Amino acid sequence: MPVDESPARPPTLNEVAARAGVSLKTASRALNGEPYVSGATERRVRQAADELGYRLNGLARELRTGGTSALVGLISGDLANPFYSAVASGAERELRRHGLLLITVNNDEDSALESSLLSALVERRVRALLVIPSSGGSPIAVGAKAHNVPFVFVDRPPVGLAADSVLIDNAGGARAAAEHLLAGGHRRIALVADLVRTASQQARISAFGAAMRAAGNPDWEPYVRTDVHDAATATRVVGELLALPEPPTALFTTNNQLTIGALRALRGHRHPPALVGFDDFELADVVGVTVVAHDMVELGRAAARLAQERIAGYAGPPRTVVIPTTLIPRGSGER
Amino acid sequence: MPVDESPARPPTLNEVAARAGVSLKTASRALNGEPYVSGATERRVRQAADELGYRLNGLARELRTGGTSALVGLISGDLANPFYSAVASGAERELRRHGLLLITVNNDEDSALESSLLSALVERRVRALLVIPSSGGSPIAVGAKAHNVPFVFVDRPPVGLAADSVLIDNAGGARAAAEHLLAGGHRRIALVADLVRTASQQARISAFGAAMRAAGNPDWEPYVRTDVHDAATATRVVGELLALPEPPTALFTTNNQLTIGALRALRGHRHPPALVGFDDFELADVVGVTVVAHDMVELGRAAARLAQERIAGYAGPPRTVVIPTTLIPRGSGER
DNA sequence: CTGAAAGCGCTAACAC
DNA sequence: GTGTTAGCGCTTTCAG
C-alpha cells in the first residue's frame, strides 16, 4: 500500500535502492528488467519503488544514454485545420508504434515564429522533425541542414535542397480537375488558389494552367484569383466572380478551406457554377461536392515512417514519397 | 561563417568555452544573457557558439534545474476528430504564450493504452497533463492523484475525485435542444447518443430525458439509441429509426460525428425528421443544421490556462470552468 | 567580472 | 549476481 503523501520532490532511484537495501545500480537493473538480478532482489526493489511512488526520470536517462529524447516534433499550421490535424493524427499513430512521442507546434503561418519553434524543439533534442513549412523558401529549409536532426518535409518541399519529403500528387490532381471540367464542356473556369508562395499551391496552379493550355482554352485566364488564404475570403472572392458580367461557369478551388468558402458563396444560387475542390473534406459527400481526394492521414504516416527510418540509422540519399490523388465525382463538378 | 560539417555529436558548452578561451561557467553566463559578463567576452563566446553550431541541450538544463521539462501533455482521442483537434489547437496556442510545448497522444479510446501513455508522459517529466479520458471511470483518474503532476480534465470529469476541469454546459445544451424540438410541436423525438460511459454523454442524455419528463412527454422513450460511437453506425441507426412503422418526427444527436452520420441517413428523404445536433461543425451552416454550439478551441485554451496556473504555483482547491452553449437555428431543427 | 568544484538522476564500464 | 566509479551537459554554489 502506498504510504507517502505525494512529496514535493519525486523520489529518486537512489532512494528506492536505499529502501530496498541494495545498491543504486542493482535497483536500476531490477526496474529495467535486465538479466542477472535475482528474483528476490527484483521483487524487493519493485516493492520499494511502488511504496515510494517512484517514476523513472526520463530526462536523466536520456541525458545519460546519448542526449537525445524519444520525441519527434511536428511544425505545422493550426491544428484546427483538418488538413494539419489529419497529418498529425497519422504521424502520431505511426510514431507510437516505435515508442516515440509527437510534439505538435503551430507556426501560425509565420516563418519567424517557425524558426524560433524550430530552435525550441532542437534544444529539446527531438530525434526528428516533421515540417509543413509556412512557405517553401522559409528559413526552416536553410536551418534544416545545420541542425543535426533528420527533417521530413510534408506537402511542401524545400527549395534548392534535397531532403526527405512526402508530397501529394498536386500536379496530377490539378490536371485531373482541369480535364474533368473541360470534359464537361466548360471554358470559363475560375481558379481560386491559396498563397502562391507555397510549393504545393504553385504545383496545383501551374498544372491547372498547363491543362488549359493543352486544351487550347485561354478563357480561364481572367478568372484567376490567388493568395486567397481563408474560407471567408474565398466566399467574398467567389461572390465577386459570380457577380461579373460574364461569370465563370465552373470553379476550381485549390484546398479544402477555399472549397468550403466557395460553397457558402454558392448557397442559394439558382444556377451555381460547377465546382471541383482539391482536398476531400467531411460532409463533401452529403453536400455533393466533387473533389480531388487524397489520404491526408497517410501523408502523416508516411512522413513518420521516413523519420523513423532515419532515426533507426538509414543514411542513404533523401527520399520522396508521393501520395496519389483520386477525383471523386459527387455532382458539383458534373453540372 | 560556419565551418564544421554537421558533426555526429552536437557540440557542448564546454567546447564553446574552450574555443572562446573562457571557462565553462563564463560561457554559460554569456549565452544566457546573465549580468556580470563583459561585452567583449560575451561577443567572443557568442561567436564561438555560432562557429560550432552550438545548441543548448535542454535535457541537461532541465535535469539540472529541477528535473522538469517545459512540456505539457494532452491525452485525447484521435486528432482526426475535429473536437479533439480543436481542443489541441486552443491548448497549444495558450501554452506557447508561456513558453510551454504541447505533446499530443492518442488514447485510441482504450483505457489500458491510456494508462501506459500517461506513464510515458510522466516519465518525461511533463509539467502538467490535459486529459480527455476515454471513460469517466478510467484508471487515469485514479492515477492522477498519485503522480505528482497537475492534471486538468477536459470535457469529462473524473468520478469521485475533485480535480481541475473544463466542461461544456452539457445539461444546459441538451435541455435547450429538447425544449427547442418540443416547442416545434414534436413528441416522438429520437435520441442518438455516443458511449454512455463518458460523463459528458451521460449529462446530455439525462438532461434531455429530464426536459422530456418536465414537458410530460413520454413518447420519446422508444427512440433512445445509445453507445453509437461513430458516424457510420449513426447512419445505420438513424436509417433503422426512420424505417420504423411509426418513425420519430425529430432527432437529437449528441455529438458532431453522430450528427454527420445522421445527415447521411437523411439524404434524399422526402420528409426528413427535424434534427438538432450537439457540437457545431464545419459546413453546418451550408447544410442548414441546427446545432448546440460551443467554443471547442476555448475549451482547450481554458484547460491550458488552468494547467499553467498550477505550474505557476497556484495551490488552491480544484476549479471547474464551464463553457456555455448556444443553440443556433439553421433550418433542420425548425421543420 | 570570472573560475573551480559539485551534483541533478541516471546508466555504462568495470570490478568483485 | 552485485557494487563502485565515472560522467552525460548543464547550472548552482562559493571563491577569487
XYZ file of C-alpha atoms (C1' of nucleotides) in Angstrom:
702
model
C 0.000 0.000 0.000
C 1.365 3.404 -0.925
C 2.294 5.280 2.180
C 3.752 8.642 1.340
C 1.685 11.663 0.596
C 2.837 12.889 -2.816
C 6.083 14.606 -1.888
C 7.264 17.877 -3.290
C 10.212 16.221 -4.979
C 9.670 12.918 -6.707
C 11.665 10.015 -5.291
C 14.912 9.075 -6.988
C 16.321 5.747 -7.856
C 18.817 6.213 -5.068
C 16.035 6.394 -2.522
C 14.439 3.285 -3.928
C 17.765 1.474 -3.701
C 18.245 2.576 -0.107
C 14.785 1.422 0.868
C 15.302 -1.923 -0.820
C 18.714 -2.247 0.797
C 20.580 -2.650 -2.467
C 22.915 -0.528 -4.500
C 21.869 2.086 -6.986
C 22.893 0.007 -9.948
C 21.091 -3.082 -8.767
C 17.917 -1.103 -8.421
C 18.405 0.216 -11.931
C 18.876 -3.277 -13.270
C 15.857 -4.631 -11.478
C 13.500 -1.951 -12.719
C 14.781 -2.141 -16.264
C 14.291 -5.873 -16.391
C 17.958 -6.531 -17.092
C 19.296 -10.041 -16.645
C 21.498 -11.093 -13.758
C 19.237 -9.943 -10.970
C 17.898 -12.492 -8.564
C 14.170 -12.815 -8.443
C 14.035 -11.964 -4.770
C 16.064 -8.804 -5.225
C 13.967 -7.714 -8.115
C 10.835 -8.182 -6.108
C 12.221 -6.214 -3.216
C 13.236 -3.348 -5.456
C 9.910 -3.244 -7.219
C 8.087 -3.134 -3.970
C 10.223 -0.303 -2.672
C 9.577 1.574 -5.897
C 5.845 1.101 -5.553
C 5.848 2.199 -1.963
C 7.680 5.359 -2.823
C 5.629 6.018 -5.926
C 8.823 6.012 -7.916
C 8.802 7.054 -11.560
C 11.801 6.831 -13.779
C 13.254 10.209 -14.703
C 13.293 10.064 -18.477
C 15.247 13.314 -18.676
C 18.176 11.872 -16.761
C 18.096 8.604 -18.621
C 18.072 10.312 -21.969
C 20.858 12.631 -20.999
C 22.963 9.708 -19.952
C 22.190 7.492 -22.916
C 23.121 9.998 -25.532
C 21.430 13.302 -25.098
C 18.505 12.586 -27.327
C 14.890 12.225 -26.401
C 12.139 9.954 -27.625
C 10.359 12.933 -29.095
C 9.536 13.843 -32.656
C 8.367 17.353 -33.469
C 5.702 18.414 -35.939
C 5.710 22.022 -37.053
C 2.572 22.897 -38.979
C -0.243 25.366 -39.254
C -3.170 25.452 -36.846
C -4.472 22.020 -35.894
C -7.963 23.433 -36.184
C -7.432 22.988 -39.917
C -8.430 19.409 -40.676
C -5.569 19.013 -43.098
C -2.962 19.570 -40.420
C -4.771 17.580 -37.813
C -5.124 14.640 -40.182
C -1.389 14.680 -40.770
C -0.773 14.906 -37.042
C -3.116 12.000 -36.449
C -1.341 9.749 -38.939
C 2.091 10.744 -37.696
C 1.256 10.205 -34.053
C -0.119 6.737 -34.709
C 2.926 5.644 -36.634
C 5.391 7.106 -34.147
C 3.669 5.478 -31.226
C 4.351 2.102 -32.791
C 8.028 2.858 -32.319
C 7.784 4.255 -28.808
C 8.129 7.828 -29.973
C 6.024 10.774 -28.892
C 4.801 13.623 -31.052
C 5.175 17.276 -30.099
C 2.933 19.499 -32.179
C 3.571 23.194 -32.594
C 1.719 25.756 -34.633
C 3.777 28.105 -36.788
C 0.816 30.462 -37.224
C 1.923 30.601 -40.874
C 4.722 32.885 -39.776
C 8.255 31.984 -40.727
C 9.921 33.958 -37.949
C 7.886 32.140 -35.348
C 8.590 28.932 -37.179
C 12.324 29.402 -36.798
C 12.091 30.025 -33.110
C 9.892 26.995 -32.590
C 12.411 25.009 -34.550
C 15.107 26.111 -32.131
C 12.987 25.235 -29.154
C 12.444 21.736 -30.499
C 16.060 21.187 -31.437
C 17.120 22.304 -27.982
C 14.809 19.716 -26.563
C 16.789 17.242 -28.618
C 13.924 15.876 -30.655
C 15.019 12.856 -32.648
C 13.419 14.057 -35.862
C 11.277 16.860 -37.199
C 8.269 16.741 -39.479
C 7.618 20.089 -41.076
C 4.812 21.576 -43.105
C 6.614 24.849 -43.739
C 4.753 28.122 -43.775
C 6.419 28.791 -47.104
C 8.666 26.940 -49.487
C 11.574 29.320 -49.174
C 11.252 29.703 -45.440
C 14.378 29.815 -43.314
C 13.473 26.458 -41.955
C 14.741 24.843 -45.103
C 18.083 26.519 -44.634
C 18.258 25.696 -40.963
C 17.408 22.095 -41.623
C 20.864 21.186 -42.825
C 22.639 22.965 -39.992
C 20.832 21.167 -37.202
C 21.938 17.661 -36.798
C 18.401 16.312 -36.814
C 16.560 14.388 -39.520
C 13.974 16.535 -41.245
C 10.980 15.341 -43.204
C 9.097 17.883 -45.251
C 5.402 17.318 -45.635
C 3.368 18.662 -48.544
C 5.888 21.440 -49.252
C 9.402 20.508 -50.268
C 12.222 22.907 -49.547
C 13.553 24.882 -52.482
C 17.047 24.086 -53.614
C 17.672 21.371 -51.084
C 17.350 17.642 -51.332
C 15.506 16.313 -48.308
C 13.169 13.564 -47.233
C 9.704 14.639 -48.293
C 6.166 13.393 -48.518
C 4.134 15.083 -51.177
C 0.688 14.926 -52.648
C 0.452 14.431 -56.371
C -0.501 18.065 -56.770
C 0.105 18.264 -60.481
C -1.787 15.091 -61.239
C -4.715 16.124 -59.084
C -4.964 19.597 -60.538
C -4.717 18.228 -64.052
C -7.484 15.755 -63.349
C -9.682 18.544 -62.045
C -8.992 20.707 -65.097
C -9.647 17.904 -67.537
C -12.812 16.904 -65.730
C -14.232 20.394 -66.069
C -13.085 20.747 -69.662
C -14.695 17.417 -70.495
C -17.902 18.809 -69.031
C -17.802 21.472 -71.735
C -16.637 24.325 -69.531
C -14.346 27.043 -70.886
C -14.670 29.958 -68.464
C -13.204 28.190 -65.470
C -12.183 30.192 -62.424
C -9.166 29.226 -60.340
C -9.276 30.191 -56.687
C -5.947 29.472 -55.017
C -4.219 29.929 -51.681
C -0.826 31.551 -51.003
C 1.275 31.242 -54.110
C 4.466 31.128 -52.106
C 3.846 27.534 -51.046
C 5.201 24.932 -53.399
C 2.054 22.825 -53.263
C -0.122 25.698 -54.421
C 2.329 26.535 -57.163
C 2.210 22.987 -58.413
C -1.575 22.939 -58.454
C -1.860 26.279 -60.180
C 0.676 25.570 -62.878
C -0.628 22.096 -63.642
C -4.097 23.554 -63.956
C -2.849 26.212 -66.355
C -0.920 23.652 -68.354
C -4.024 21.529 -68.798
C -5.943 24.576 -70.021
C -3.243 25.414 -72.500
C -3.054 21.815 -73.643
C -6.764 22.000 -74.371
C -6.318 25.264 -76.251
C -8.525 27.140 -73.806
C -7.464 30.671 -72.864
C -10.885 31.641 -71.453
C -9.929 30.834 -67.855
C -7.247 33.476 -67.600
C -9.430 36.388 -66.487
C -10.739 34.261 -63.618
C -7.563 33.511 -61.705
C -7.622 34.583 -58.069
C -4.607 33.691 -55.934
C -3.411 34.329 -52.379
C -6.879 33.681 -51.058
C -5.963 32.356 -47.668
C -9.107 31.541 -45.747
C -12.686 30.447 -46.163
C -14.156 33.895 -45.533
C -12.017 35.495 -48.218
C -12.890 32.692 -50.594
C -16.569 33.380 -50.030
C -16.065 37.015 -50.911
C -13.869 36.325 -53.942
C -16.252 33.752 -55.353
C -19.131 36.153 -54.764
C -17.293 38.748 -56.820
C -16.572 36.263 -59.597
C -20.231 35.342 -59.825
C -21.213 38.989 -60.000
C -19.096 39.611 -63.092
C -20.958 40.494 -66.293
C -19.692 37.265 -67.764
C -19.285 34.983 -64.777
C -17.334 31.730 -64.909
C -19.347 28.574 -65.466
C -17.027 26.487 -63.358
C -14.739 26.812 -60.345
C -11.632 25.024 -59.183
C -10.638 25.687 -55.580
C -7.195 24.521 -54.576
C -7.748 23.438 -50.991
C -10.410 22.433 -48.514
C -10.792 25.823 -46.827
C -11.331 27.581 -50.139
C -13.812 24.968 -51.277
C -15.810 25.490 -48.130
C -15.715 29.242 -48.574
C -16.864 28.837 -52.169
C -19.780 26.682 -51.058
C -21.018 29.496 -48.851
C -20.961 31.867 -51.812
C -22.831 29.366 -53.968
C -25.612 28.817 -51.459
C -28.987 29.720 -52.821
C -27.683 30.486 -56.267
C -30.196 29.434 -58.883
C -27.601 28.280 -61.394
C -24.428 27.695 -59.468
C -21.263 27.107 -61.458
C -19.694 23.679 -61.467
C -17.240 23.150 -58.624
C -14.272 20.887 -58.113
C -12.183 21.240 -54.961
C -8.740 19.998 -54.064
C -8.737 18.008 -50.778
C -11.619 15.897 -49.619
C -13.486 17.046 -46.512
C -16.068 15.863 -44.086
C -19.589 16.110 -45.469
C -18.387 16.602 -49.026
C -20.475 13.538 -49.820
C -23.564 14.966 -48.163
C -23.192 18.312 -49.860
C -22.370 16.613 -53.139
C -19.039 18.235 -53.874
C -16.718 16.767 -56.479
C -13.203 16.696 -55.087
C -9.653 15.678 -55.775
C -9.191 13.409 -52.776
C -6.060 12.023 -51.188
C -5.267 10.332 -47.930
C -4.122 13.038 -45.524
C -3.685 10.657 -42.628
C -1.421 8.557 -44.820
C 0.596 11.671 -45.545
C 1.416 11.954 -41.860
C 2.022 8.269 -41.519
C 4.438 8.203 -44.435
C 6.311 11.188 -43.016
C 6.611 9.496 -39.657
C 7.859 6.378 -41.359
C 10.630 8.241 -43.149
C 11.590 9.931 -39.896
C 11.627 6.670 -38.023
C 13.891 5.083 -40.593
C 16.356 7.929 -40.263
C 16.277 7.538 -36.510
C 16.894 3.839 -36.953
C 20.019 4.651 -38.882
C 19.138 4.893 -42.549
C 21.766 7.184 -44.007
C 21.077 6.916 -47.706
C 20.068 9.714 -50.033
C 16.866 11.686 -49.386
C 13.673 10.023 -50.453
C 10.389 11.382 -51.668
C 7.056 9.678 -51.205
C 4.203 10.828 -53.403
C 0.652 10.257 -52.243
C -1.732 9.739 -55.172
C -4.972 11.611 -55.720
C -8.375 10.462 -56.937
C -11.087 12.574 -58.449
C -14.385 11.711 -56.801
C -17.405 12.935 -58.780
C -20.273 13.807 -56.483
C -22.399 16.131 -58.534
C -20.975 19.600 -58.141
C -18.359 19.024 -60.822
C -20.740 17.493 -63.323
C -23.319 20.220 -63.826
C 30.861 31.731 -41.247
C 30.038 28.233 -40.022
C 32.907 25.913 -40.705
C 32.162 22.450 -39.418
C 30.233 19.915 -41.323
C 27.412 18.848 -39.029
C 29.268 16.544 -36.647
C 27.955 13.280 -35.367
C 27.776 14.619 -31.834
C 26.471 18.120 -31.261
C 28.985 20.495 -29.679
C 28.820 21.043 -25.950
C 29.062 24.173 -23.949
C 32.485 23.034 -22.842
C 33.733 23.057 -26.396
C 32.329 26.510 -26.952
C 34.112 27.723 -23.824
C 37.386 26.175 -24.923
C 37.157 27.779 -28.316
C 36.343 31.147 -26.815
C 39.165 30.728 -24.314
C 36.960 31.141 -21.256
C 35.691 28.874 -18.562
C 32.609 26.762 -18.817
C 30.678 28.943 -16.454
C 31.505 32.157 -18.251
C 30.272 30.698 -21.495
C 27.070 29.676 -19.769
C 26.582 33.165 -18.402
C 27.272 34.809 -21.724
C 24.830 32.689 -23.674
C 22.100 33.026 -21.090
C 22.406 36.787 -21.049
C 23.230 36.896 -17.363
C 24.730 40.087 -15.947
C 28.360 40.406 -14.940
C 29.868 39.405 -18.244
C 31.987 41.892 -20.115
C 30.724 42.851 -23.519
C 33.859 41.646 -25.220
C 33.732 38.243 -23.560
C 30.110 37.816 -24.409
C 30.810 38.573 -28.034
C 33.658 36.115 -28.175
C 31.542 33.368 -26.671
C 28.633 34.009 -28.979
C 30.880 33.874 -31.972
C 32.439 30.616 -30.879
C 28.967 29.198 -30.382
C 27.919 30.236 -33.861
C 31.013 28.787 -35.425
C 30.441 25.481 -33.756
C 26.737 25.492 -34.469
C 26.131 25.145 -30.761
C 22.641 24.451 -29.461
C 21.790 24.390 -25.829
C 20.979 20.935 -24.532
C 17.576 21.426 -22.989
C 17.641 17.961 -21.465
C 20.720 18.721 -19.413
C 19.484 22.119 -18.375
C 16.167 20.775 -17.254
C 17.766 17.953 -15.365
C 19.967 20.367 -13.510
C 17.292 22.947 -12.824
C 14.862 20.607 -11.231
C 14.089 17.624 -13.320
C 11.051 19.032 -15.031
C 10.583 19.846 -18.668
C 8.772 22.636 -20.460
C 6.309 20.119 -21.806
C 2.602 19.720 -21.246
C 0.880 16.546 -22.361
C -2.536 16.156 -23.917
C -4.100 12.731 -23.860
C -7.168 12.548 -26.063
C -8.876 10.584 -28.790
C -7.791 10.695 -32.399
C -6.884 14.172 -33.612
C -8.651 13.358 -36.836
C -11.800 14.106 -34.851
C -12.331 17.868 -35.091
C -13.397 18.062 -31.485
C -10.057 16.828 -30.212
C -8.036 18.814 -32.691
C -9.884 21.998 -31.781
C -9.036 21.422 -28.128
C -5.410 20.731 -29.070
C -5.309 23.887 -31.127
C -6.567 26.087 -28.309
C -4.309 24.447 -25.763
C -1.198 24.724 -27.909
C -1.783 28.417 -28.530
C -2.233 29.219 -24.886
C 0.742 27.140 -23.775
C 3.010 28.709 -26.333
C 2.358 32.084 -24.735
C 4.045 30.723 -21.633
C 6.938 29.026 -23.386
C 5.453 25.581 -22.969
C 5.202 22.909 -25.627
C 2.327 20.518 -26.174
C 2.770 16.786 -26.587
C -0.308 15.147 -28.039
C -1.012 11.474 -27.682
C -3.959 9.446 -28.840
C -5.512 7.038 -26.373
C -7.402 5.206 -29.142
C -10.328 5.279 -26.712
C -8.623 2.472 -24.825
C -8.023 2.928 -21.136
C -5.164 0.433 -20.901
C -3.263 2.275 -23.590
C -4.187 5.497 -21.899
C -2.502 4.425 -18.687
C 0.680 3.478 -20.421
C 0.790 6.754 -22.306
C 0.250 8.510 -19.039
C 3.313 6.776 -17.631
C 5.374 7.662 -20.657
C 4.476 11.313 -20.261
C 5.053 11.393 -16.546
C 8.451 9.780 -17.027
C 9.278 12.544 -19.450
C 8.518 14.879 -16.579
C 5.773 16.841 -18.247
C 4.817 19.856 -16.153
C 1.110 19.223 -16.475
C -1.357 16.943 -18.179
C -4.552 17.762 -20.023
C -6.774 14.750 -20.339
C -9.899 13.920 -22.257
C -10.321 10.486 -20.694
C -11.542 7.569 -22.708
C -14.050 6.972 -19.964
C -15.131 8.648 -16.785
C -14.106 5.821 -14.506
C -10.856 5.150 -16.281
C -7.752 4.338 -14.285
C -6.332 7.653 -15.294
C -8.477 9.350 -12.728
C -7.055 7.126 -10.048
C -3.509 7.574 -11.221
C -3.901 11.309 -11.353
C -3.533 11.814 -7.647
C -0.543 9.518 -7.327
C 1.573 11.254 -9.898
C 2.939 14.478 -8.702
C 1.785 16.358 -11.779
C -1.093 18.795 -12.191
C -3.992 17.273 -14.092
C -6.713 19.099 -15.931
C -9.687 17.102 -17.118
C -11.322 18.270 -20.295
C -14.957 17.571 -21.135
C -15.090 14.523 -18.857
C -14.551 14.990 -15.149
C -13.212 12.113 -13.119
C -15.683 10.259 -10.952
C -15.284 10.620 -7.238
C -12.304 12.927 -7.357
C -12.112 16.690 -7.173
C -9.834 17.970 -9.897
C -9.318 20.920 -12.174
C -11.732 20.511 -15.027
C -13.084 22.308 -18.039
C -16.532 21.240 -19.041
C -19.132 22.072 -21.594
C -22.550 23.003 -20.293
C -23.827 19.619 -21.381
C -27.025 19.712 -19.393
C -27.934 23.229 -20.497
C -27.235 22.440 -24.123
C -29.184 19.211 -24.145
C -32.094 20.880 -22.383
C -32.110 23.680 -24.946
C -32.178 21.149 -27.757
C -35.032 19.244 -26.143
C -37.070 22.343 -25.489
C -36.470 23.625 -28.989
C -37.855 20.454 -30.507
C -40.753 20.306 -28.074
C -41.604 23.917 -28.888
C -41.699 22.881 -32.541
C -44.526 20.544 -31.652
C -42.556 17.311 -31.753
C -43.340 14.434 -29.419
C -41.709 11.372 -30.963
C -38.151 12.572 -30.611
C -35.301 10.140 -31.095
C -32.118 10.386 -29.061
C -28.965 9.086 -30.698
C -26.081 9.101 -28.237
C -22.440 8.028 -28.028
C -20.806 5.827 -25.373
C -22.797 6.114 -22.185
C -19.737 5.526 -20.052
C -18.459 9.045 -20.657
C -19.703 11.648 -18.242
C -20.433 14.191 -20.945
C -22.735 11.815 -22.773
C -24.444 10.897 -19.544
C -25.099 14.540 -18.788
C -26.548 15.174 -22.235
C -28.734 12.107 -22.144
C -30.124 12.697 -18.698
C -30.796 16.402 -19.221
C -32.614 15.542 -22.419
C -34.737 12.994 -20.601
C -35.427 15.399 -17.778
C -36.692 18.026 -20.213
C -38.994 15.461 -21.807
C -40.392 14.456 -18.455
C -40.792 18.089 -17.454
C -42.886 18.589 -20.581
C -44.936 15.496 -19.777
C -43.838 13.755 -22.954
C -43.134 10.016 -22.726
C -43.263 9.450 -26.487
C -39.519 9.712 -26.943
C -38.685 6.672 -24.880
C -38.941 4.028 -27.613
C -36.491 6.012 -29.707
C -33.432 6.064 -27.495
C -30.278 4.650 -29.090
C -27.066 4.832 -27.095
C -23.465 3.658 -27.468
C -23.456 4.706 -31.084
C -19.798 5.509 -31.430
C -19.110 6.593 -34.977
C -20.663 8.269 -37.968
C -21.172 5.053 -39.911
C -23.075 3.435 -37.065
C -25.140 6.564 -36.644
C -26.114 6.399 -40.300
C -27.298 2.832 -39.859
C -29.128 3.501 -36.596
C -30.925 6.546 -37.948
C -31.846 4.580 -41.059
C -33.430 1.947 -38.831
C -35.312 4.551 -36.826
C -36.753 6.051 -39.986
C -37.847 2.638 -41.184
C -39.967 2.010 -38.097
C -43.724 1.750 -38.629
C -44.097 4.895 -36.556
C -40.863 6.780 -37.128
C -39.746 9.694 -34.959
C -40.536 13.155 -36.264
C -37.400 14.647 -34.764
C -33.849 13.644 -33.903
C -31.329 14.768 -31.329
C -27.760 13.603 -31.917
C -25.356 14.093 -29.049
C -22.121 14.887 -30.854
C -20.698 16.016 -34.164
C -19.831 12.584 -35.508
C -23.327 11.282 -34.873
C -24.904 14.351 -36.420
C -22.859 13.832 -39.547
C -23.813 10.188 -39.656
C -27.455 11.131 -39.261
C -27.213 13.589 -42.142
C -26.088 10.787 -44.421
C -29.144 8.766 -43.446
C -31.421 11.727 -44.049
C -30.102 12.452 -47.523
C -32.764 12.264 -50.152
C -35.539 11.646 -47.678
C -38.682 13.341 -48.833
C -39.857 14.329 -45.358
C -36.803 14.194 -43.161
C -37.342 14.480 -39.432
C -36.237 17.608 -37.653
C -32.623 17.437 -36.474
C -30.686 19.150 -33.734
C -27.082 18.163 -33.106
C -24.764 18.729 -30.185
C -21.449 20.334 -31.265
C -21.131 22.752 -34.137
C -19.180 21.598 -37.165
C -17.740 22.896 -40.378
C -20.381 23.336 -43.065
C -23.243 23.053 -40.611
C -24.280 26.483 -41.903
C -24.141 25.376 -45.518
C -26.072 22.211 -44.852
C -28.504 24.086 -42.653
C -28.172 22.052 -39.481
C -29.450 23.407 -36.193
C -26.854 22.781 -33.510
C -25.995 23.282 -29.888
C -22.730 25.148 -30.419
C -19.887 25.849 -28.029
C -16.350 27.053 -28.431
C -14.147 23.965 -28.601
C -10.961 25.922 -29.085
C -11.791 27.857 -25.943
C -12.187 24.558 -24.135
C -8.548 23.770 -24.861
C -7.436 27.272 -24.065
C -9.184 27.250 -20.709
C -7.651 23.892 -19.858
C -4.193 25.175 -20.729
C -4.811 28.216 -18.585
C -5.701 26.129 -15.557
C -2.625 23.990 -16.128
C -0.390 27.000 -16.492
C -1.650 28.459 -13.248
C -0.862 25.231 -11.424
C 2.598 25.253 -12.932
C 2.995 28.836 -11.816
C 2.292 27.761 -8.288
C -1.440 28.017 -7.673
C -2.154 25.542 -4.928
C -5.760 26.284 -4.098
C -8.689 23.915 -4.382
C -9.605 22.401 -7.757
C -11.528 24.649 -10.077
C -14.079 23.951 -12.750
C -14.633 26.098 -15.798
C -17.888 25.647 -17.665
C -18.064 26.639 -21.310
C -21.552 27.822 -22.272
C -23.573 26.543 -25.213
C -25.763 28.338 -27.719
C -28.484 26.847 -29.830
C -28.089 28.035 -33.411
C -31.236 27.516 -35.517
C -30.330 26.877 -39.127
C -33.364 25.142 -40.515
C -33.025 21.452 -39.709
C -34.398 21.890 -36.215
C -37.336 24.023 -37.248
C -39.183 21.786 -39.674
C 33.645 40.373 -13.625
C 35.490 35.230 -13.848
C 36.548 30.385 -12.460
C 36.615 25.658 -9.874
C 34.060 22.305 -7.857
C 29.889 19.894 -7.018
C 25.990 17.415 -8.476
C 20.863 16.998 -10.957
C 19.257 11.268 -11.759
C 20.525 8.065 -14.327
C 23.304 4.206 -16.983
C 27.931 2.216 -18.893
C 32.063 0.130 -17.636
C 34.411 -2.472 -14.968
C 35.400 -4.609 -10.840
C 34.198 -8.111 -7.078
C 24.550 -11.714 -9.008
C 26.009 -7.290 -7.133
C 28.584 -2.910 -6.070
C 31.850 1.066 -7.332
C 33.309 4.572 -10.115
C 32.692 7.737 -13.581
C 30.309 11.083 -16.310
C 26.119 12.629 -19.872
C 25.797 18.679 -20.320
C 24.380 21.797 -17.798
C 23.593 25.268 -13.652
C 24.495 26.327 -8.920
C 27.149 27.330 -5.108
C 31.144 29.683 -3.464
C 35.824 31.588 -4.216
C 38.654 34.516 -6.206
